[in-house]
Coordinates of C-alpha atoms in Angstrom, one line a residue:
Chain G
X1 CA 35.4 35.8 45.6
X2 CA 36.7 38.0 42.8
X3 CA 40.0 37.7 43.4
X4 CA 39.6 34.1 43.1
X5 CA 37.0 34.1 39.5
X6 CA 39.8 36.4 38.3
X7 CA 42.5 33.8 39.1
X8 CA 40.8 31.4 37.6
X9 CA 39.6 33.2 34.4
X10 CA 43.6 34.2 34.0
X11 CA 44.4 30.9 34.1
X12 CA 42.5 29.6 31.0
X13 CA 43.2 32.5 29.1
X14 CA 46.3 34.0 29.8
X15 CA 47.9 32.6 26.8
X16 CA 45.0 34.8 24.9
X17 CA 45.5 37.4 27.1
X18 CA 49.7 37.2 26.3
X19 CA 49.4 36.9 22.7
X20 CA 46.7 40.3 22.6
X21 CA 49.2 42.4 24.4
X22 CA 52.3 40.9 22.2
X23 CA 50.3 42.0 19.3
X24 CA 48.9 45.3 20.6
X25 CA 52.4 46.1 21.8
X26 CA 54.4 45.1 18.3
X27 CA 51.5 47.2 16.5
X28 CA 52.7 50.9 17.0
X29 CA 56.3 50.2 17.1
X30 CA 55.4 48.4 13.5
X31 CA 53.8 51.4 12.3
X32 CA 56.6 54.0 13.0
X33 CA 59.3 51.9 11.2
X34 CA 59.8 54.0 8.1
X35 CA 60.4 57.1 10.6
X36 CA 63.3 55.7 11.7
X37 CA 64.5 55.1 8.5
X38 CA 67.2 58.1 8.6
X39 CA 66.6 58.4 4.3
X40 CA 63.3 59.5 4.6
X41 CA 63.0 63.3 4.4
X42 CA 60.3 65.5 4.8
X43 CA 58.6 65.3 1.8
X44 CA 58.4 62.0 2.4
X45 CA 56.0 62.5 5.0
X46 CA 52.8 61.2 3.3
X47 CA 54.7 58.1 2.9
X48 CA 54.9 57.9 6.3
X49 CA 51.4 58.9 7.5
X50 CA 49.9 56.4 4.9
X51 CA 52.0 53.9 6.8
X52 CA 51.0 54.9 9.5
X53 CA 47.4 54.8 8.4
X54 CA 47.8 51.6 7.3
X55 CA 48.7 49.9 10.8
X56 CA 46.0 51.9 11.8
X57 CA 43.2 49.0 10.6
X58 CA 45.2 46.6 12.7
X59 CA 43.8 48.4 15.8
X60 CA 40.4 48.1 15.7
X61 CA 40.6 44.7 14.1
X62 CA 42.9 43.8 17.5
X63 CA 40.4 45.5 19.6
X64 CA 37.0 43.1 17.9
X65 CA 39.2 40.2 18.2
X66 CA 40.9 40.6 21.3
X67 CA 36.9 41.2 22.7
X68 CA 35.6 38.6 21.1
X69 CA 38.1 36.0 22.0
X70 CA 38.0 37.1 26.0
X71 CA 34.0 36.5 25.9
X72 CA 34.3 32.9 24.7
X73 CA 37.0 32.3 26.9
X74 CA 35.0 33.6 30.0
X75 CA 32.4 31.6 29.4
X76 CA 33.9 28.4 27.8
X77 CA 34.3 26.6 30.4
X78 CA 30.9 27.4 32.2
X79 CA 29.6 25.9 28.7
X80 CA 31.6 22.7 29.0
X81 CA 30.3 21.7 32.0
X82 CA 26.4 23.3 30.8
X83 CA 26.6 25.7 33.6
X84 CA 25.6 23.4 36.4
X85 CA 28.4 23.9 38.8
X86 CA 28.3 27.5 38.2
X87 CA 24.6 27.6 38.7
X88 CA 24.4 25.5 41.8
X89 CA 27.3 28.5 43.6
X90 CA 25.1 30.1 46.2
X91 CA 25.1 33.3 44.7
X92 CA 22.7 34.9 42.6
X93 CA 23.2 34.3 38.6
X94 CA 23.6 38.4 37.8
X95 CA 25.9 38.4 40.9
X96 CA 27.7 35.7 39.0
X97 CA 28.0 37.2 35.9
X98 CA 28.7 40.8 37.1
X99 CA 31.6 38.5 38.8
X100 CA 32.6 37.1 35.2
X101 CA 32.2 39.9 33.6
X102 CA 34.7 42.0 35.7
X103 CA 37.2 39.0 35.9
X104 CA 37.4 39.3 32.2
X105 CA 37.4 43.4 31.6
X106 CA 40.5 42.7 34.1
X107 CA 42.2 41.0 31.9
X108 CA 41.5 42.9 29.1
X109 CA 43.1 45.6 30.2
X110 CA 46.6 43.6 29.7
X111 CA 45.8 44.0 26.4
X112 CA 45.1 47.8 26.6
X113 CA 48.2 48.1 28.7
X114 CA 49.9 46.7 25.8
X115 CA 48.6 49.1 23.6
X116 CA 49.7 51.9 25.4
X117 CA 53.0 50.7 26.5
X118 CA 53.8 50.2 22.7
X119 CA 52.8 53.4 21.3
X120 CA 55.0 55.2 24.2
X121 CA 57.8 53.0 23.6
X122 CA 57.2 53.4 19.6
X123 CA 57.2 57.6 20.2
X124 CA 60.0 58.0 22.2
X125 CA 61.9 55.8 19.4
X126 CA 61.3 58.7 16.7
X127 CA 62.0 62.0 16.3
X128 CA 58.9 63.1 14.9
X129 CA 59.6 65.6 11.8
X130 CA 58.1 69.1 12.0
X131 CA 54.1 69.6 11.6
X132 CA 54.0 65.9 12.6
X133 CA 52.2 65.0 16.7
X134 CA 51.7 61.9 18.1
X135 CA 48.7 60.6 19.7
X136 CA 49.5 57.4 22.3
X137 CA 46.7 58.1 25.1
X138 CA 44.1 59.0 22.8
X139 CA 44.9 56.1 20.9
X140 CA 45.0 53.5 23.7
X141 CA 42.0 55.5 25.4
X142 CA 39.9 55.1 22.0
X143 CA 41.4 50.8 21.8
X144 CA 40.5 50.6 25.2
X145 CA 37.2 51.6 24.5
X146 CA 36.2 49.6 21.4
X147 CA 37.7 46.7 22.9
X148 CA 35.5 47.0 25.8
X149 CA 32.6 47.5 23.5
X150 CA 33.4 44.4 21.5
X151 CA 33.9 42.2 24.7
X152 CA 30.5 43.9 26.4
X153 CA 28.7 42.7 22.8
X154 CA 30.2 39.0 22.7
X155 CA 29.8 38.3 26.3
X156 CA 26.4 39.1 26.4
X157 CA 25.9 37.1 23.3
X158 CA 28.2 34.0 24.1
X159 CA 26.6 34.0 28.1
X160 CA 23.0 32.7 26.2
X161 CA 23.0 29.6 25.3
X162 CA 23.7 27.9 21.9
X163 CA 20.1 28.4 20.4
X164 CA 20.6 32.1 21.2
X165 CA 23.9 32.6 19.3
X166 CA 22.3 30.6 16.1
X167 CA 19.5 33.1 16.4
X168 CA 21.3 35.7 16.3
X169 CA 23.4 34.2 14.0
X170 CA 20.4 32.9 11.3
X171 CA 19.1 36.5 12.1
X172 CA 22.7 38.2 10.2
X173 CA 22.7 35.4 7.6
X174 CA 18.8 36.3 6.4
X175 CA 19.6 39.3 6.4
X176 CA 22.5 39.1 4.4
X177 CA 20.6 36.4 2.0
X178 CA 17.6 38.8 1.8
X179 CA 19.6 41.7 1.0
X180 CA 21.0 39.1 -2.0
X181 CA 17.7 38.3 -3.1
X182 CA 17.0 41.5 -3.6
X183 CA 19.7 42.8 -5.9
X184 CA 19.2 39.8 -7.8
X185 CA 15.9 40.6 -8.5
X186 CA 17.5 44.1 -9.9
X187 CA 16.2 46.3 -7.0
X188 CA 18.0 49.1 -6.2
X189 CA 16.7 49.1 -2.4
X190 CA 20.1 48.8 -0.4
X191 CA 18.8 47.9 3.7
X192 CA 21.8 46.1 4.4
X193 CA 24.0 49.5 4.1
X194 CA 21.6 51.4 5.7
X195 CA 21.9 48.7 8.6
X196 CA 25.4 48.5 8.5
X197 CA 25.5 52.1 8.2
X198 CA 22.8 52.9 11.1
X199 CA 25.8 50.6 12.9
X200 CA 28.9 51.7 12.2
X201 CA 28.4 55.0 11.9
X202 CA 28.1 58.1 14.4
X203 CA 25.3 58.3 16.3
X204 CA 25.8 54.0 15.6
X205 CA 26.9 51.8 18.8
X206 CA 29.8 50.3 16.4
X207 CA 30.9 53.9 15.6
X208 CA 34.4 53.3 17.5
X209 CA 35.7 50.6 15.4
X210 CA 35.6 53.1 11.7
X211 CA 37.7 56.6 10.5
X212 CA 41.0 56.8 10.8
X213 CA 42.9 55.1 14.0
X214 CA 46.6 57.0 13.8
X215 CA 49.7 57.0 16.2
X216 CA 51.0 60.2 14.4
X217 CA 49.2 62.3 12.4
X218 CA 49.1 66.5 12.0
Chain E
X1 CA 9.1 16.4 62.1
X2 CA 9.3 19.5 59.5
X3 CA 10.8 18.9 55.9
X4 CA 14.4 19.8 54.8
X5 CA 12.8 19.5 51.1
X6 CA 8.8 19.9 49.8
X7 CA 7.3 19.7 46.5
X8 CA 4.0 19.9 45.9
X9 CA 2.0 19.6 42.6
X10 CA 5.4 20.0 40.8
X11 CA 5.0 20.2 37.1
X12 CA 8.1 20.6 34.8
X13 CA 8.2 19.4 30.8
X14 CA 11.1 19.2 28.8
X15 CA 10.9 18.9 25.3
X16 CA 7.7 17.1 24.2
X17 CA 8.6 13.6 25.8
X18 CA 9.0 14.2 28.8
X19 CA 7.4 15.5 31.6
X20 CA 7.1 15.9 35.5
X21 CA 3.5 15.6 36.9
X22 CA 2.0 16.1 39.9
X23 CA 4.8 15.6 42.0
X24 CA 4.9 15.4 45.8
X25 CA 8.1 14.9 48.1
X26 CA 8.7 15.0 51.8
X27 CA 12.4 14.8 52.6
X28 CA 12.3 15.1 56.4
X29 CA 14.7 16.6 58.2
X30 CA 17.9 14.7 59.0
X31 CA 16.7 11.5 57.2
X32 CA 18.9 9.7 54.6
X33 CA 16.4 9.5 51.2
X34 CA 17.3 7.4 48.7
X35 CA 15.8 8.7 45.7
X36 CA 15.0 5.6 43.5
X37 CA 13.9 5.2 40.1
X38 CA 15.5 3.6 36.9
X39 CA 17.1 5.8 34.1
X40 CA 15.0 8.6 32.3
X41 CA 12.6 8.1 35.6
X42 CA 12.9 12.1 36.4
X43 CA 15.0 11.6 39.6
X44 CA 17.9 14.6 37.6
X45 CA 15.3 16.8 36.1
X46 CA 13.5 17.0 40.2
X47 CA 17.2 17.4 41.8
X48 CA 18.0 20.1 39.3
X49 CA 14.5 22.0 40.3
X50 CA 15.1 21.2 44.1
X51 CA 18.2 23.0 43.3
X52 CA 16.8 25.9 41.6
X53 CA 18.6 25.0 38.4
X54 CA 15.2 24.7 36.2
X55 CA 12.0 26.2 36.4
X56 CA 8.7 24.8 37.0
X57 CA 5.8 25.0 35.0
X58 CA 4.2 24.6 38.5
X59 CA 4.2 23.8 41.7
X60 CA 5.9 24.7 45.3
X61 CA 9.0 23.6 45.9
X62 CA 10.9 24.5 49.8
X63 CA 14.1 23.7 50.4
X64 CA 15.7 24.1 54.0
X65 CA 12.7 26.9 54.7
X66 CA 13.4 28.7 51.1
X67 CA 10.9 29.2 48.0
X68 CA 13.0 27.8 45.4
X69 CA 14.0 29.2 42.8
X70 CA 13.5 32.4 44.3
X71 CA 15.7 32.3 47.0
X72 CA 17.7 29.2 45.9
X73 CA 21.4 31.4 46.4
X74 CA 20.1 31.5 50.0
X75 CA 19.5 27.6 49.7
X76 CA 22.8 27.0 47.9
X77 CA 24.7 28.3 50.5
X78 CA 23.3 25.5 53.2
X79 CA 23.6 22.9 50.3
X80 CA 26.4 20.8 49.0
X81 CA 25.5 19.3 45.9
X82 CA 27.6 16.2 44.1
X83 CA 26.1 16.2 40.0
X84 CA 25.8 13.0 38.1
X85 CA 28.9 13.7 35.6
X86 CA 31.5 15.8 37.7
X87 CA 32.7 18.8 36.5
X88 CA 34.9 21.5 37.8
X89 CA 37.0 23.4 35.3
X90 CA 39.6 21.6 33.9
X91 CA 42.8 23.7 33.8
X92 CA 42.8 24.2 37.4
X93 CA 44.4 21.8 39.8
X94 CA 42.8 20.3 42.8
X95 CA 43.9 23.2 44.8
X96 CA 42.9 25.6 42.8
X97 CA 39.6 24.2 42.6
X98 CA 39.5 24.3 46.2
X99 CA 40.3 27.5 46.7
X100 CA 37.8 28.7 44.3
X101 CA 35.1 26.6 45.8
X102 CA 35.7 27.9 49.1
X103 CA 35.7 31.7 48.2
X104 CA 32.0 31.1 47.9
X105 CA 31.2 29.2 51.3
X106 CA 31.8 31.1 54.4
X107 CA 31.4 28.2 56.5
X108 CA 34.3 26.3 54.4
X109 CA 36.1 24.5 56.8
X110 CA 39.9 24.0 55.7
X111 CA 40.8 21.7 58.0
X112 CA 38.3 18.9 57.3
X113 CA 39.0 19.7 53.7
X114 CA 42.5 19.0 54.3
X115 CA 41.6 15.5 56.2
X116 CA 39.5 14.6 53.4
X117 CA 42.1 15.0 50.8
X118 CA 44.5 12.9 52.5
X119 CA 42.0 10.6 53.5
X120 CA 40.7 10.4 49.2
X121 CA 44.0 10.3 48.4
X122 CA 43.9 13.4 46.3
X123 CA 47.1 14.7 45.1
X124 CA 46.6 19.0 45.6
X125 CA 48.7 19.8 42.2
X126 CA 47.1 17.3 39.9
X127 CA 44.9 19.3 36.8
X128 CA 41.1 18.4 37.1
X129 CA 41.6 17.2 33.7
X130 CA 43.8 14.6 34.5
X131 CA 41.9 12.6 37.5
X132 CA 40.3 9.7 36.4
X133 CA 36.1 9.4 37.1
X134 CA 36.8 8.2 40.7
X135 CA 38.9 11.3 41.6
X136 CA 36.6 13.6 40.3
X137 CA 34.1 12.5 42.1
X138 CA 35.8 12.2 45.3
X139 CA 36.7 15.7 44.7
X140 CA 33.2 16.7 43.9
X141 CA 32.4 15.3 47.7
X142 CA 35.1 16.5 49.6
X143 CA 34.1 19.8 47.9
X144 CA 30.2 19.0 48.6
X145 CA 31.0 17.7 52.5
X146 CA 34.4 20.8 53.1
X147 CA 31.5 23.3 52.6
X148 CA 29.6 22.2 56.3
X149 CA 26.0 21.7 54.5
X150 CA 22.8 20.9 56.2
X151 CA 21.6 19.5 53.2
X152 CA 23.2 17.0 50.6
X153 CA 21.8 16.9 47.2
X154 CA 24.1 13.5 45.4
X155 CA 22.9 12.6 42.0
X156 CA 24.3 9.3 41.3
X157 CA 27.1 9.7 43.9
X158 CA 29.1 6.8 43.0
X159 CA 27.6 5.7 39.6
X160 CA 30.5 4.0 38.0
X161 CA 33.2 3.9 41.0
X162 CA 34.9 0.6 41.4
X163 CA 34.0 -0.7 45.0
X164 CA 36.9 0.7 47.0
X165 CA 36.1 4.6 45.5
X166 CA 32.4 3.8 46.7
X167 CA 32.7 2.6 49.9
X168 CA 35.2 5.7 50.6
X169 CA 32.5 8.0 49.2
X170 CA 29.6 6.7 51.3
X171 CA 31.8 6.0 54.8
X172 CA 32.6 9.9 54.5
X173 CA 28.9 10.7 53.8
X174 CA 28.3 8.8 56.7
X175 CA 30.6 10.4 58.9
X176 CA 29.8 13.6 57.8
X177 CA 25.7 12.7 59.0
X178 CA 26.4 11.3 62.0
X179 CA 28.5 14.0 63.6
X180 CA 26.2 16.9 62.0
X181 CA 22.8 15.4 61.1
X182 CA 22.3 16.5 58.0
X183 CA 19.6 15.4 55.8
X184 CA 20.6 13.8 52.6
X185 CA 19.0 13.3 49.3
X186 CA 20.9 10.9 47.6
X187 CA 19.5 9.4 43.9
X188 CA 20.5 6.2 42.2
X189 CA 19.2 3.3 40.8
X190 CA 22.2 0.9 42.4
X191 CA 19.4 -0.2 44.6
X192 CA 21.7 -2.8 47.3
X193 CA 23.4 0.3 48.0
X194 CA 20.8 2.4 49.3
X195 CA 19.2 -0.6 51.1
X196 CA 22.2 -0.1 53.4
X197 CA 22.4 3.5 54.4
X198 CA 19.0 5.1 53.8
X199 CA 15.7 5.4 56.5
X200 CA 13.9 6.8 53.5
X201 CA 12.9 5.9 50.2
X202 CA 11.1 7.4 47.5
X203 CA 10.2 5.8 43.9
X204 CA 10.0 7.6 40.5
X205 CA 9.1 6.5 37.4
X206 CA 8.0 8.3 34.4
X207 CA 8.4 11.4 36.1
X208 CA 5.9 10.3 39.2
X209 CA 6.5 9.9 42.0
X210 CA 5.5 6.1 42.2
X211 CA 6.1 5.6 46.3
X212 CA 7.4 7.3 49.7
X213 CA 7.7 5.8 52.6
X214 CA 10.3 4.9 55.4
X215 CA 12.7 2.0 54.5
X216 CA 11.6 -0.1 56.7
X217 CA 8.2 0.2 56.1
X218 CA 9.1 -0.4 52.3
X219 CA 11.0 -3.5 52.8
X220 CA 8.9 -5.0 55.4
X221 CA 5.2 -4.7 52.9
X222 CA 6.1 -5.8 50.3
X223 CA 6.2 -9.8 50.1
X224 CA 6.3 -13.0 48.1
X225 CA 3.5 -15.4 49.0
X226 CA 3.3 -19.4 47.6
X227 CA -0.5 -19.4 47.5
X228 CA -2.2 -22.9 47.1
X229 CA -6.1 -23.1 46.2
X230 CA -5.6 -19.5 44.8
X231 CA -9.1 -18.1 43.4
X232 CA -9.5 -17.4 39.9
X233 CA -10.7 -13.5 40.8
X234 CA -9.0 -12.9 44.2
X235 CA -11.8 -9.6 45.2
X236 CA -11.8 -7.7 48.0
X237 CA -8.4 -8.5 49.3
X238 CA -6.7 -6.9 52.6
X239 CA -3.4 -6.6 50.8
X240 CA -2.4 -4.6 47.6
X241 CA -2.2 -7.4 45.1
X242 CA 0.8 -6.8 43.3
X243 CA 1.1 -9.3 40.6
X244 CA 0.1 -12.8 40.5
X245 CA 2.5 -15.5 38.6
X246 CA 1.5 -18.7 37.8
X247 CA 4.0 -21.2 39.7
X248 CA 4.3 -25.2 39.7
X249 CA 1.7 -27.2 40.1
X250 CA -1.2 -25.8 42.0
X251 CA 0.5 -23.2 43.7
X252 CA 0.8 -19.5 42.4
X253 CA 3.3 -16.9 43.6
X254 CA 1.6 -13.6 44.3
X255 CA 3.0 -10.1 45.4
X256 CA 1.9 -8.2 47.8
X257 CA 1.9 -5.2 50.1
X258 CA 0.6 -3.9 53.5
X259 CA 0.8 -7.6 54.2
X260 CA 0.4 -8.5 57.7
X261 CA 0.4 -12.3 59.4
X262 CA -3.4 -12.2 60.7
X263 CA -4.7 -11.8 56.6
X264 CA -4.0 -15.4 56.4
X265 CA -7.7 -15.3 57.2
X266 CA -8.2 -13.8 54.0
X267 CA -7.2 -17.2 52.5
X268 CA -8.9 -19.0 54.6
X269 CA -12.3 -17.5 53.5
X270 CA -11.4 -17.7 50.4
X271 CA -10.7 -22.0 50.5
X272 CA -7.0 -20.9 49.7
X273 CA -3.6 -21.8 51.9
X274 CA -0.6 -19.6 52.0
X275 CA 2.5 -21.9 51.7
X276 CA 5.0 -19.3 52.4
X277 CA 5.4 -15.5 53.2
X278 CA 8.9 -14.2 51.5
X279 CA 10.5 -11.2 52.5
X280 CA 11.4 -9.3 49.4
X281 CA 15.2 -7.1 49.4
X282 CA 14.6 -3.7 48.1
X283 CA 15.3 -4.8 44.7
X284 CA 12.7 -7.2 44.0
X285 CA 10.2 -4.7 45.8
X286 CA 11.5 -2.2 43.7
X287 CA 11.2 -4.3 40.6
X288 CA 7.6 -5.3 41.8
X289 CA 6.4 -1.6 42.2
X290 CA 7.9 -0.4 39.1
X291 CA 5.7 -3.6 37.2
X292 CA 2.3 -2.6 39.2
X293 CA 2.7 1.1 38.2
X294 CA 3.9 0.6 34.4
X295 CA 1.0 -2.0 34.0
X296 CA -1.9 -3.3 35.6
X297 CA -1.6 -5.9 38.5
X298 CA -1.9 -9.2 36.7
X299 CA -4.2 -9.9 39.2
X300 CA -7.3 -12.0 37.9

């Protein structure tokens, strides 16, 4: 039964799932370009960590999309037909989803093994100057884990129906608006940061995706 | 004889204009039900909650022994079920859709399924996407009749099937009830066609449940009488006065049902003469019941 949701979830987003580990592979090996350079010399080194640093953002931003894009595609075509062929399979619907779910953290795991495969093939390309270390596991381990967190987030959200996204949806956008309302009324009260920030940052469930995300660094 | 299907004092709204009320249905075990009504009647919304696939407000609903939706996975697998607009998903070909459907049905039988295909005239590597309305729907029922159900849920089987796609629809329905006896719920309004192949019949309307009763029963009550002498206010008659029509002259044509030939005596006391007793096709009694319960009998 797996075997054959997984099938068929590869088959209507392999192309996705392609394109994610072309990207996550091309990523590192990006990002160690100017070590290879033979001109640069060792005090260029902050050169190359900013680099470095700089690919960095494409990770995470890989990681949300990658997530995001896997959730719609695992439950696109469930949507299409308004779930009644899935719902009529004689099995129960959180069977069915667990089922889905798995199918699709499967697949993203081609994207993670791209990830990994391209910071080892990027590290083994340089010689790393002295002082400098680089990081592939804990770099894929820490992609792996916000991707998972992104794809966890968007499928729960895209398996609801449409009036659920909207709400969640009309629920961002007034916040967004009220937090406009207010500075334009000259109030200094900030919520939306504090939301943002009660998100993104540590003990925050979106704490994965912010700091620094480097290949190489001290 | 025990019930394959049994709703009782179903109630089920969607949106604000429509509702399900008070609904009953038998569905006895092995019959053939034809499940009539015109569009908008209900006869989707009640499949989809036989089928676990909405909730009711209230109301019992058992399908082959199950409380439904409760233990409507446990229903599901003894069910094969053919929706009113097929779908499958699209990027997979008819194999693949085969094999996917079968991962869930342990009593999938692969040789029938084979038979079927061959018989359809399916070809295995074609996309879903690219079968025209008939193939889809012939794949829909080999998938609903490959899976060995007792019971067969078709919502419009063959709605929009040229001819030659229908008859090989309903001759492998067929087939498939004579050799295992399944009971079969089947719900259309393409009324000739149930006429042929069902001992059942129920009648919705407005979300009721308008009439049940065996085929035969249903096409042999209700009929068309030439009435001559009729009275201006008919009273107590032995029938169910359907509707009354004036006709030519001094005869009036009235529907009826429960009619039997010794209520010419009703006429008789009455200084009326019945002219001629019509048998009406399933159609025209259809049409008749749908007119009684919309309005009142235009009876007096």
């Amino acid at each position: 039964m797996f075997r054959q949701m997984l099938y068929t979830q590869w088959k209507w987003s392999r192309l996705l799932i392609v394109a994610g580990a072309l990207a996550g592979f091309s990523i590192p090996l990006l990002s160690v370009r100017p070590l290879g350079d033979p001109t640069v010399a060792g005090y260029a080194i902050g050169m190359v960590l900013s680099t470095v640093g700089a690919y960095g953002l494409l990770y995470p931003l890989l990681a949300g999309g990658a997530g995001l894009m896997l959730a719609l595609a695992t439950w696109g075509p469930d949507h299409a037909g308004r779930h009644v062929y899935a719902l009529t399979l004689p099995l129960p619907r959180w069977h069915y989803a667990l089922l889905r779910f798995g199918a699709g953290a499967v697949l993203l795991s081609g994207v993670v093994a791209g990830v990994l495969l391209g910071t080892l093939v990027a590290v083994a390309s340089v010689e790393l100057p002295p002082g400098l270390r680089a990081y592939p596991f804990a770099l894929t381990l820490r992609f792996a884990l916000a991707a998972f967190v992104a794809y966890g987030a968007f499928f729960a959200v895209t398996a609801g129906t449409n009036r659920t996204a909207g709400f969640i949806l009309a629920a961002i956008a007034g916040l967004v608006l009220a937090q406009v309302m207010v500075s334009a009324a000259g109030s200094d009260v900030g919520f939306l940061v504090h939301v943002v920030a009660r998100l993104f940052l540590w003990p925050g469930p979106l704490e994965i995706f912010t700091g620094r995300w480097m290949l190489i660094d001290v | 004889m025990s019930n394959a299907i049994e709703i009782r004092d179903l109630e089920y709204r969607a949106g604000k204009t429509f509702e399900v009320r008070d609904l009953a249905v038998n569905v006895p075990t092995g019959a053939m039900y034809g499940f009539l009504g015109p569009n908008g009647a209900g006869k989707t919304t009640t499949i989809r909650l036989i089928l676990g696939l909405l909730r009711p407000v209230r109301g019992r609903i058992t399908v082959l022994g199950s409380e439904i939706p409760r233990e409507a996975a446990r229903m599901l697998a003894r069910t094969g079920y053919v929706p009113e607009a097929p779908h499958l998903y699209p990027s997979l070909s008819v194999d693949e859709c085969l094999r996917y459907h079968a991962a869930f049905y342990p009593t999938w039988d692969w040789k029938w399924a084979d038979e079927l295909l061959g018989h359809f005239r399916l070809d295995r590597t074609r996309r879903f996407v690219t079968l025209s309305k008939g193939e889809k729907g012939k794949l829909m029922m080999l998938q609903a009749l490959a899976q060995r159900p007792e019971l067969l849920v078709l919502d419009e089987p063959t709605d929009g099937l040229d001819p030659v796609v229908r008859r090989d629809v309903i001759t492998a329905v067929l087939d498939y009830v004579a050799q295992h006896n399944a009971t079969v719920l089947i719900s259309s309004h393409l009324v000739h066609e149930l006429e042929r192949i069902c001992d059942w019949v129920g009648v919705m309307d407005n979300g009721r449940l308008v009439a049940e009763l065996p085929m035969h029963a249903f096409k042999s009550g209700i009929k068309r009488l030439r009435v001559g002498g009729a009275p201006a206010l008919p009273g107590d008659t032995p029938f169910v006065l359907l509707a009354r029509e004036p006709g030519d002259g001094a005869f009036e044509t009235w529907i009826v049902r429960g009619w039997q030939s010794p209520m010419t005596q009703y006429f008789d006391g009455v200084g009326a003469t019945v002219r001629e007793v019509i048998d009406l096709d399933l159609e025209e009694g259809f049409v008749e019941l749908l007119r009684t319960f919309r309005g009142p009998a235009r009876a007096s």
